[in-house]
Short mmCIF file of C-alpha atoms and ligand atoms in Angstrom, two decimals:
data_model
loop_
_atom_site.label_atom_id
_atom_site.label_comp_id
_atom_site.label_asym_id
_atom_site.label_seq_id
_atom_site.Cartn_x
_atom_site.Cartn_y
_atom_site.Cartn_z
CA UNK A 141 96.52 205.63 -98.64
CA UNK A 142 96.44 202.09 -99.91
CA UNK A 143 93.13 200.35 -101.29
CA UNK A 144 92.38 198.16 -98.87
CA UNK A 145 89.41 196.98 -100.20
CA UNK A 146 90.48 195.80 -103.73
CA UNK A 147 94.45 194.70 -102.08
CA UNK A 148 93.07 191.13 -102.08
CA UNK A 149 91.72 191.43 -105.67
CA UNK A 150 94.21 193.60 -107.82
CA UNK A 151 92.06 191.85 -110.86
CA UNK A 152 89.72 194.30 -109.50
CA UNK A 153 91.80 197.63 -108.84
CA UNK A 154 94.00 196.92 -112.13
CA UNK A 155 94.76 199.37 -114.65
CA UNK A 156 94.00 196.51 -117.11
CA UNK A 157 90.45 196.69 -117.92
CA UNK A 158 88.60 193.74 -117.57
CA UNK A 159 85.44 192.07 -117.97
CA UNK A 160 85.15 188.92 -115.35
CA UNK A 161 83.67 185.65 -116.01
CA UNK A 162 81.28 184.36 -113.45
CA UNK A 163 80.38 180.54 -113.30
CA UNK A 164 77.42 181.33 -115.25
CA UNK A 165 78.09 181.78 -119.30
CA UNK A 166 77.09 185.09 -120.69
CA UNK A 167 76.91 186.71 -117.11
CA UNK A 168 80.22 188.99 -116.44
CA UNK A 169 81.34 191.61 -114.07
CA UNK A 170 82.89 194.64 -115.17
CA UNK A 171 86.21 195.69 -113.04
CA UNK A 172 87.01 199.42 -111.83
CA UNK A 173 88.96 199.80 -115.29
CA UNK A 174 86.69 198.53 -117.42
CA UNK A 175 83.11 200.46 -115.97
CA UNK A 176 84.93 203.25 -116.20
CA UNK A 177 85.31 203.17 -119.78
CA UNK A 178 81.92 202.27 -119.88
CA UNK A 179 81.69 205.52 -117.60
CA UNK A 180 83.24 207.91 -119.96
CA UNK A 181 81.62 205.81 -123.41
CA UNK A 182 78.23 207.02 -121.67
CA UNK A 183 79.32 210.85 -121.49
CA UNK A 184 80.82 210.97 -124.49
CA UNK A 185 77.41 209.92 -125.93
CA UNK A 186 75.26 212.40 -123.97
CA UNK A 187 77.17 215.16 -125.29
CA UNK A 188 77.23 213.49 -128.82
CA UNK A 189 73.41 213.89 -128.50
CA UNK A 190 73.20 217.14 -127.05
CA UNK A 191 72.34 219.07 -129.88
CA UNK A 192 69.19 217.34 -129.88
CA UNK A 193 68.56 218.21 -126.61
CA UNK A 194 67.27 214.50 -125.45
CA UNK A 195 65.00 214.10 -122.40
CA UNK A 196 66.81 212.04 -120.35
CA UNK A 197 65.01 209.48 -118.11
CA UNK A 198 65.97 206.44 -115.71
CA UNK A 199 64.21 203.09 -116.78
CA UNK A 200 64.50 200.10 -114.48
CA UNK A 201 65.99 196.52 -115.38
CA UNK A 202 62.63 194.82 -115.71
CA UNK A 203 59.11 195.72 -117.68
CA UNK A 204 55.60 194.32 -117.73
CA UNK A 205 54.92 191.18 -119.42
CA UNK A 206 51.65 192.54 -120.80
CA UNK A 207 53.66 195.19 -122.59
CA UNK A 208 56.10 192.97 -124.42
CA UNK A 209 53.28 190.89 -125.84
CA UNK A 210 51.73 193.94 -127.02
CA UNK A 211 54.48 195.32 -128.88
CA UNK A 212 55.00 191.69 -130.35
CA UNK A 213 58.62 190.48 -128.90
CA UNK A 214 57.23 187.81 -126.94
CA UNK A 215 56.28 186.25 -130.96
CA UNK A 216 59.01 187.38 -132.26
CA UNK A 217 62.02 186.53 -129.38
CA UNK A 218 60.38 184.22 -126.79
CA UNK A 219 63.79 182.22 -127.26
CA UNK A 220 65.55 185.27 -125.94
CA UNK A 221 62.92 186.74 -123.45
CA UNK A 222 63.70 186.59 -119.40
CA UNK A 223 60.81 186.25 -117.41
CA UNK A 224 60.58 187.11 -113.53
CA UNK A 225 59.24 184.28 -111.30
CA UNK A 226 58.66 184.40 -107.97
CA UNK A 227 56.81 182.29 -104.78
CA UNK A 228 53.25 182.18 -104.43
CA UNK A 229 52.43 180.31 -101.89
CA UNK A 230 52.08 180.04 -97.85
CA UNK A 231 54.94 180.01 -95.33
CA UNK A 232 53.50 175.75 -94.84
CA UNK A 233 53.71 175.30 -98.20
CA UNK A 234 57.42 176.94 -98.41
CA UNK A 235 58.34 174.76 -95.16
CA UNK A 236 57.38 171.33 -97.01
CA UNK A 237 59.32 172.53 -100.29
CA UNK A 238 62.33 173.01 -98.23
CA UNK A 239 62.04 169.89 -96.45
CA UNK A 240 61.80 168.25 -99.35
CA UNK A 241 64.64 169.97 -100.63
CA UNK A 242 66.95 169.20 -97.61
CA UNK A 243 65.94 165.38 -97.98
CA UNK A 244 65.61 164.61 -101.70
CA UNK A 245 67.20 167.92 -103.17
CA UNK A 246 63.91 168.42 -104.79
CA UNK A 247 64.52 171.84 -107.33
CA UNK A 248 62.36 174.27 -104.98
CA UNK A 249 62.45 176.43 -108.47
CA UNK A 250 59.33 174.52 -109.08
CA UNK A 251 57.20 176.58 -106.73
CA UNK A 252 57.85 179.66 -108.42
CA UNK A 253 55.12 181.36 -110.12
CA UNK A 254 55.89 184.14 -113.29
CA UNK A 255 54.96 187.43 -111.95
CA UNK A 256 53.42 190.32 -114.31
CA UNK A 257 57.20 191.63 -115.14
CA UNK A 258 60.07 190.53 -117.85
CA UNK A 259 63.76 191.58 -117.56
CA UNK A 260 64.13 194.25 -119.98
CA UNK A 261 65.10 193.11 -123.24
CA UNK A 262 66.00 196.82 -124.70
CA UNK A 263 65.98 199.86 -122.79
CA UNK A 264 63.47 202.05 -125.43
CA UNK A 265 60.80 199.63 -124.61
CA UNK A 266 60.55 201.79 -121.68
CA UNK A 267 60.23 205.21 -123.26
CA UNK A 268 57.16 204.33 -126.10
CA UNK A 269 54.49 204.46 -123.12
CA UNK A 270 55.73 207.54 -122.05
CA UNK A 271 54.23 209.33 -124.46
CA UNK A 272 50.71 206.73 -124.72
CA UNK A 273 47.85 208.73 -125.49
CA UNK A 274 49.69 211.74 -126.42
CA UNK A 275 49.55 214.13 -129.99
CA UNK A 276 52.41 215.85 -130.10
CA UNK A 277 53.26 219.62 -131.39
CA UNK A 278 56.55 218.77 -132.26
CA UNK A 279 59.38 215.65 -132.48
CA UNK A 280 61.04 214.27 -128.99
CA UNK A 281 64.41 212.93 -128.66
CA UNK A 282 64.38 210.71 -125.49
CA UNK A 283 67.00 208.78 -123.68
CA UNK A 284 67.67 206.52 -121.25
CA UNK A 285 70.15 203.56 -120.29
CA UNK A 286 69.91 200.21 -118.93
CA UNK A 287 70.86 196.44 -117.83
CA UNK A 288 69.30 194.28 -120.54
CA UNK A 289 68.57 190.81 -120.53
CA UNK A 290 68.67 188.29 -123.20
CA UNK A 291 68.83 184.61 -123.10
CA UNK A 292 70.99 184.20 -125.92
CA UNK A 293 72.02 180.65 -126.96
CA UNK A 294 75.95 181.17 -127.50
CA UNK A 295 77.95 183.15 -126.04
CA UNK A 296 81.21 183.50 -128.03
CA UNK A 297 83.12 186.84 -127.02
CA UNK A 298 80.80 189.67 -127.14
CA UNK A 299 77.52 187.91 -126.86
CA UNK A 300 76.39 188.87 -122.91
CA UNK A 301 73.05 187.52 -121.26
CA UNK A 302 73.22 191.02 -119.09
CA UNK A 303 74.37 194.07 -120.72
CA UNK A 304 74.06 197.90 -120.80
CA UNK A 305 72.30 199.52 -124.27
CA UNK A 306 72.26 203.20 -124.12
CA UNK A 307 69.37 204.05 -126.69
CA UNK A 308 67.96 207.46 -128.16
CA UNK A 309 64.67 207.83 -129.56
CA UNK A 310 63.51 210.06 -131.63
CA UNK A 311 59.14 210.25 -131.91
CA UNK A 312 57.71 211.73 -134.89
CA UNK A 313 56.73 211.73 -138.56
CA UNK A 314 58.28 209.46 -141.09
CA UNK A 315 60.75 211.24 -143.12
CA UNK A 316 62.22 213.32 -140.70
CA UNK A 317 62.45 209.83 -138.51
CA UNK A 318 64.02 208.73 -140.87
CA UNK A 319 66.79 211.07 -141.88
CA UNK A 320 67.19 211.36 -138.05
CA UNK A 321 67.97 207.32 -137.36
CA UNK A 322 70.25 207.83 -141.08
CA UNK A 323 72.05 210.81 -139.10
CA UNK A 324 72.60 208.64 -136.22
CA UNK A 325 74.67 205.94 -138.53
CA UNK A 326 76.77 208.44 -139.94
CA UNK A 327 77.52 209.79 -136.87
CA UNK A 328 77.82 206.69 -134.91
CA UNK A 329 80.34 205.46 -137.91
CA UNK A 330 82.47 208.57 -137.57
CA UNK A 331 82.68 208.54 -133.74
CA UNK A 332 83.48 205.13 -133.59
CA UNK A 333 86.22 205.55 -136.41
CA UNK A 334 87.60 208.73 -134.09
CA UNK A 335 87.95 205.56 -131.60
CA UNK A 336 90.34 204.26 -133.57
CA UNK A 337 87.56 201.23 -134.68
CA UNK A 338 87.51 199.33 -137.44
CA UNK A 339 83.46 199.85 -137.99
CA UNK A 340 81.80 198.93 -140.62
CA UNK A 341 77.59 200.08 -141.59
CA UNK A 342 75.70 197.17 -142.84
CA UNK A 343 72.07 196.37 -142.88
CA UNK A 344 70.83 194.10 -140.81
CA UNK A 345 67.89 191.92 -139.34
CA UNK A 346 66.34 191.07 -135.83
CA UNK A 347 66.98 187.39 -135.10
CA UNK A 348 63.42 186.72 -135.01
CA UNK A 349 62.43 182.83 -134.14
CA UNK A 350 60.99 180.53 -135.77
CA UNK A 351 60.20 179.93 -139.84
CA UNK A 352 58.01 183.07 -140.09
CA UNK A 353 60.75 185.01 -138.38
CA UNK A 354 62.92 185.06 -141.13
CA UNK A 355 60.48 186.33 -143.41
CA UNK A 356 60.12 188.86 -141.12
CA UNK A 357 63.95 189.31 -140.74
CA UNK A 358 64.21 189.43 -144.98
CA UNK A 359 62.00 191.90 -144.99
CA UNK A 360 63.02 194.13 -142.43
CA UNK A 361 66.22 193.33 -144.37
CA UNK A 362 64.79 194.83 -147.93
CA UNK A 363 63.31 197.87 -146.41
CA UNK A 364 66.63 198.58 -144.69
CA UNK A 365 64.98 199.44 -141.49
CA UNK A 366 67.49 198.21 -139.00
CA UNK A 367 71.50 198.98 -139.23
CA UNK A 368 74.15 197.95 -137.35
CA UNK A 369 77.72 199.66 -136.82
CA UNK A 370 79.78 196.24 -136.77
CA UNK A 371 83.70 196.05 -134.96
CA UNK A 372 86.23 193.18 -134.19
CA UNK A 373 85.68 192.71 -130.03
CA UNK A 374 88.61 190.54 -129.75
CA UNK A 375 89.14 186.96 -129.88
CA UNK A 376 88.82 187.37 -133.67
CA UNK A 377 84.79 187.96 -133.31
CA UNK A 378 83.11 190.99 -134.91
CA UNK A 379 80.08 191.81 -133.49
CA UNK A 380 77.37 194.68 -134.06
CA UNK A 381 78.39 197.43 -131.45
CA UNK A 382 75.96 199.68 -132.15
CA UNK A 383 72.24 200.07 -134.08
CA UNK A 384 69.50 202.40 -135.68
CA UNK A 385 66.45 201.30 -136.57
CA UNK A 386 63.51 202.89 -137.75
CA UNK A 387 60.22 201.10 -136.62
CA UNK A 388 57.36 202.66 -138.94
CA UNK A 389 54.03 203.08 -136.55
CA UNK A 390 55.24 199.45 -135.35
CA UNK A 391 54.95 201.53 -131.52
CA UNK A 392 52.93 204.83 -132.55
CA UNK A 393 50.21 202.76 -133.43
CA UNK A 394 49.80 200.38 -130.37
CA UNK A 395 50.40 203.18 -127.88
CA UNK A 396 48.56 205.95 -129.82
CA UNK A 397 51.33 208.19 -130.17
CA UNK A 398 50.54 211.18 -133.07
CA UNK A 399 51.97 214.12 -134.14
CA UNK A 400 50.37 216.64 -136.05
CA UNK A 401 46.70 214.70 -135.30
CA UNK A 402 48.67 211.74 -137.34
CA UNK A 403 49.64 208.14 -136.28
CA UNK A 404 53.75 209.11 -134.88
CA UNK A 405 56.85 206.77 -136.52
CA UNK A 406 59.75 206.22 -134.08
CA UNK A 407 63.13 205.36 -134.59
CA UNK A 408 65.77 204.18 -132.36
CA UNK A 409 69.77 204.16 -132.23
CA UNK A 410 70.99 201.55 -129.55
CA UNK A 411 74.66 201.63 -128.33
CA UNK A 412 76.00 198.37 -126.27
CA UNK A 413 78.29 199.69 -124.06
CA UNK A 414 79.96 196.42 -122.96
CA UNK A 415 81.09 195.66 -127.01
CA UNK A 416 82.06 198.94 -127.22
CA UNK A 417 84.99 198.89 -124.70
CA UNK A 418 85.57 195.25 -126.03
CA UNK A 419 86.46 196.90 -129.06
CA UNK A 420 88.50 199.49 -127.88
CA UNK A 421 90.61 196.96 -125.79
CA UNK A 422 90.97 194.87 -128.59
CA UNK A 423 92.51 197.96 -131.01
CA UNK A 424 94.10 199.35 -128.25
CA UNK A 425 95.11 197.04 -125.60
CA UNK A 426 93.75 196.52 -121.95
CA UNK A 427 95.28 199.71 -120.52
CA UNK A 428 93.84 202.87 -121.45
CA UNK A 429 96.38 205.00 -119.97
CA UNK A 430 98.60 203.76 -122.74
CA UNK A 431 95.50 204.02 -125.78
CA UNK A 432 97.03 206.91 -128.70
CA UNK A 433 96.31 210.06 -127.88
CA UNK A 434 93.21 210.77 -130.37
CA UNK A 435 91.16 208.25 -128.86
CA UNK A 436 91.63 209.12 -125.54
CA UNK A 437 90.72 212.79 -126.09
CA UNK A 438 87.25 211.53 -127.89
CA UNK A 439 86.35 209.51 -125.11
CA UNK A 440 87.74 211.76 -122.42
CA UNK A 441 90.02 208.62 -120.49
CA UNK A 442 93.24 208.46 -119.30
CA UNK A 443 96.24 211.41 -119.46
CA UNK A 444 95.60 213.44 -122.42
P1 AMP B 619 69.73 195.28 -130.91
O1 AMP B 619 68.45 195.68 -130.28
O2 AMP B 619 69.86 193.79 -131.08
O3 AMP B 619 70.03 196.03 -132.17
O4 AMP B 619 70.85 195.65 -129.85
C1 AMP B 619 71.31 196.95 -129.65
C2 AMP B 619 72.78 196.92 -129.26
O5 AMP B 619 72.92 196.25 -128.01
C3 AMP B 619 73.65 196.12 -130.24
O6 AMP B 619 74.11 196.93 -131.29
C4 AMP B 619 74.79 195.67 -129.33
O7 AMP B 619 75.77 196.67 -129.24
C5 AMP B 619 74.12 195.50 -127.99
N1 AMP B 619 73.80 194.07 -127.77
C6 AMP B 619 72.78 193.35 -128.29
N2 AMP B 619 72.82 192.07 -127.88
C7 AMP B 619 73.91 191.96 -127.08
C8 AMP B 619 74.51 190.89 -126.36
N3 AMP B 619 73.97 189.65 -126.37
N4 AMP B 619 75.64 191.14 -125.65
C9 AMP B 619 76.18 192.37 -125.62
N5 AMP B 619 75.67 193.42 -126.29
C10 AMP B 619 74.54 193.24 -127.01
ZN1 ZN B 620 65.57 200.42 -129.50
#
């Protein structure tokens, strides 16, 4: 039977996997080749993980505004912070604005209010509060994926507005956090050298704004809290594909997480699924069915 659907688009139903502009930068569409890669990138990282036998959960695309200011990103990203806004007023009041709009093309943006929600900048922002409150016996992994939002400034090739982070948390007490998020790396740097990546493990910062944010950045720098798992996603940019980062009590201590009667650390390792498959079409070209053998048996694609 032929595809009827996608016979007007074969962009769509290609074996070339694709990521599709849209009119607005940083805002793309993934075709049927490309999400699945993404597909089979997020399976091969659940069973990756399973020996840690993560609780998975499903986190939605947005998160309360109150929440981000608590953890500190709205001071330390409100360049790159999304927030939802929405109309507030009477059906009248909505009736004059488009009026107005018809006649003057007056923005009717203007009559939008911010709600109480953000888009979600990283999906484990989601998983601290699950665990508010609590004293735990023993470490969790948790995981979860999801659409993130970020209102970056450029957009050179690997640099989305929307994108999907698959993240894994681990909640407990520092050293073993620790040697948990340094686990991650070498694992990460491994897998994504089975890929057939050129990755390379280098510490790294959070591009926080402002003067005082690159304090903040050196020293997160010194204290090698944050690393990123860097690979070429084509067009001759390399770009951090993956990251683990170990937070301290920066999110035990605002949500009273403990372990053990003590304050719990958390670390994080953050996968963007979108730069991943950039990289793997840049190595190996935009068909997978024709990707060397090795790579397609890690990540489960293709003939084998
Ligand atoms: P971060 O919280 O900045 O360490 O981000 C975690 C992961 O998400 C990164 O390692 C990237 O793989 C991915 N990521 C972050 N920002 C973007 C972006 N603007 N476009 C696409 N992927 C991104
Ligand atoms: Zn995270």
């Amino acid at each position: 039977m032929t595809d009827t659907s996608t016979a007007a688009q074969p962009h769509l139903s290609t074996a070339d996997a694709a990521l599709i502009p849209t009119e607005t930068p940083g805002i793309a569409v993934a075709n049927r080749s490309f999400d699945a890669i993404v597909a089979a990138l997020r399976s091969a990282l659940l069973t990756l993980s399973a020996p840690q036998q993560p609780v998975s959960v499903a986190v939605p695309p947005v998160i309360a505004r109150a929440l981000l200011e608590r953890v500190g990103y709205v001071d330390g990203f409100p360049n790159l912070l999304g927030t939802v806004h929405s109309f507030a007023g009477s059906p009248a009041r909505w009736h004059e604005l488009q009026l107005a709009r018809d006649e003057q093309n007056a923005p009717w943006h203007t009559a939008q209010q911010i709600t109480d929600v953000a888009v979600l900048p990283a999906t484990c922002y989601h998983l601290y509060p699950l665990f508010e409150g609590k004293d735990l016996t023993e470490p969790v992994v948790v995981t979860a994926e999801a659409y993130c939002y970020r209102n970056e400034g450029t957009h050179e090739h690997g640099r989305l507005r929307s994108f999907r982070m698959r993240e894994f948390v681990r909640i407990g007490v520092a050293d073993e956090v620790t040697e948990w998020r340094d686990a991650w790396v070498a694992r990460a740097e491994r897998w994504l050298g089975d890929l057939g990546l050129d990755v390379s493990v280098v510490p790294a910062s959070d591009p926080f704004f402002g003067g005082a944010g690159r304090l903040m950045g050196a020293t997160q720098r010194e204290q090698q809290l944050k690393w990123e798992l860097t690979a070429p996603v084509g067009d001759g940019a390399v770009q951090a594909v993956a990251s683990a980062n170990y937070h301290k009590d920066h999110f035990g201590t605002p949500f009273s997480i403990r372990i053990g009667g003590e304050t719990a650390h958390t670390a994080c390792a953050a996968f963007g699924l979108e730069r991943i498959t950039l990289a793997l079409l840049a190595a190996h070209g935009p068909d997978p069915a024709s990707w060397p053998a090795r790579v397609r048996a890690t990540l489960a694609v293709g003939p084998r």
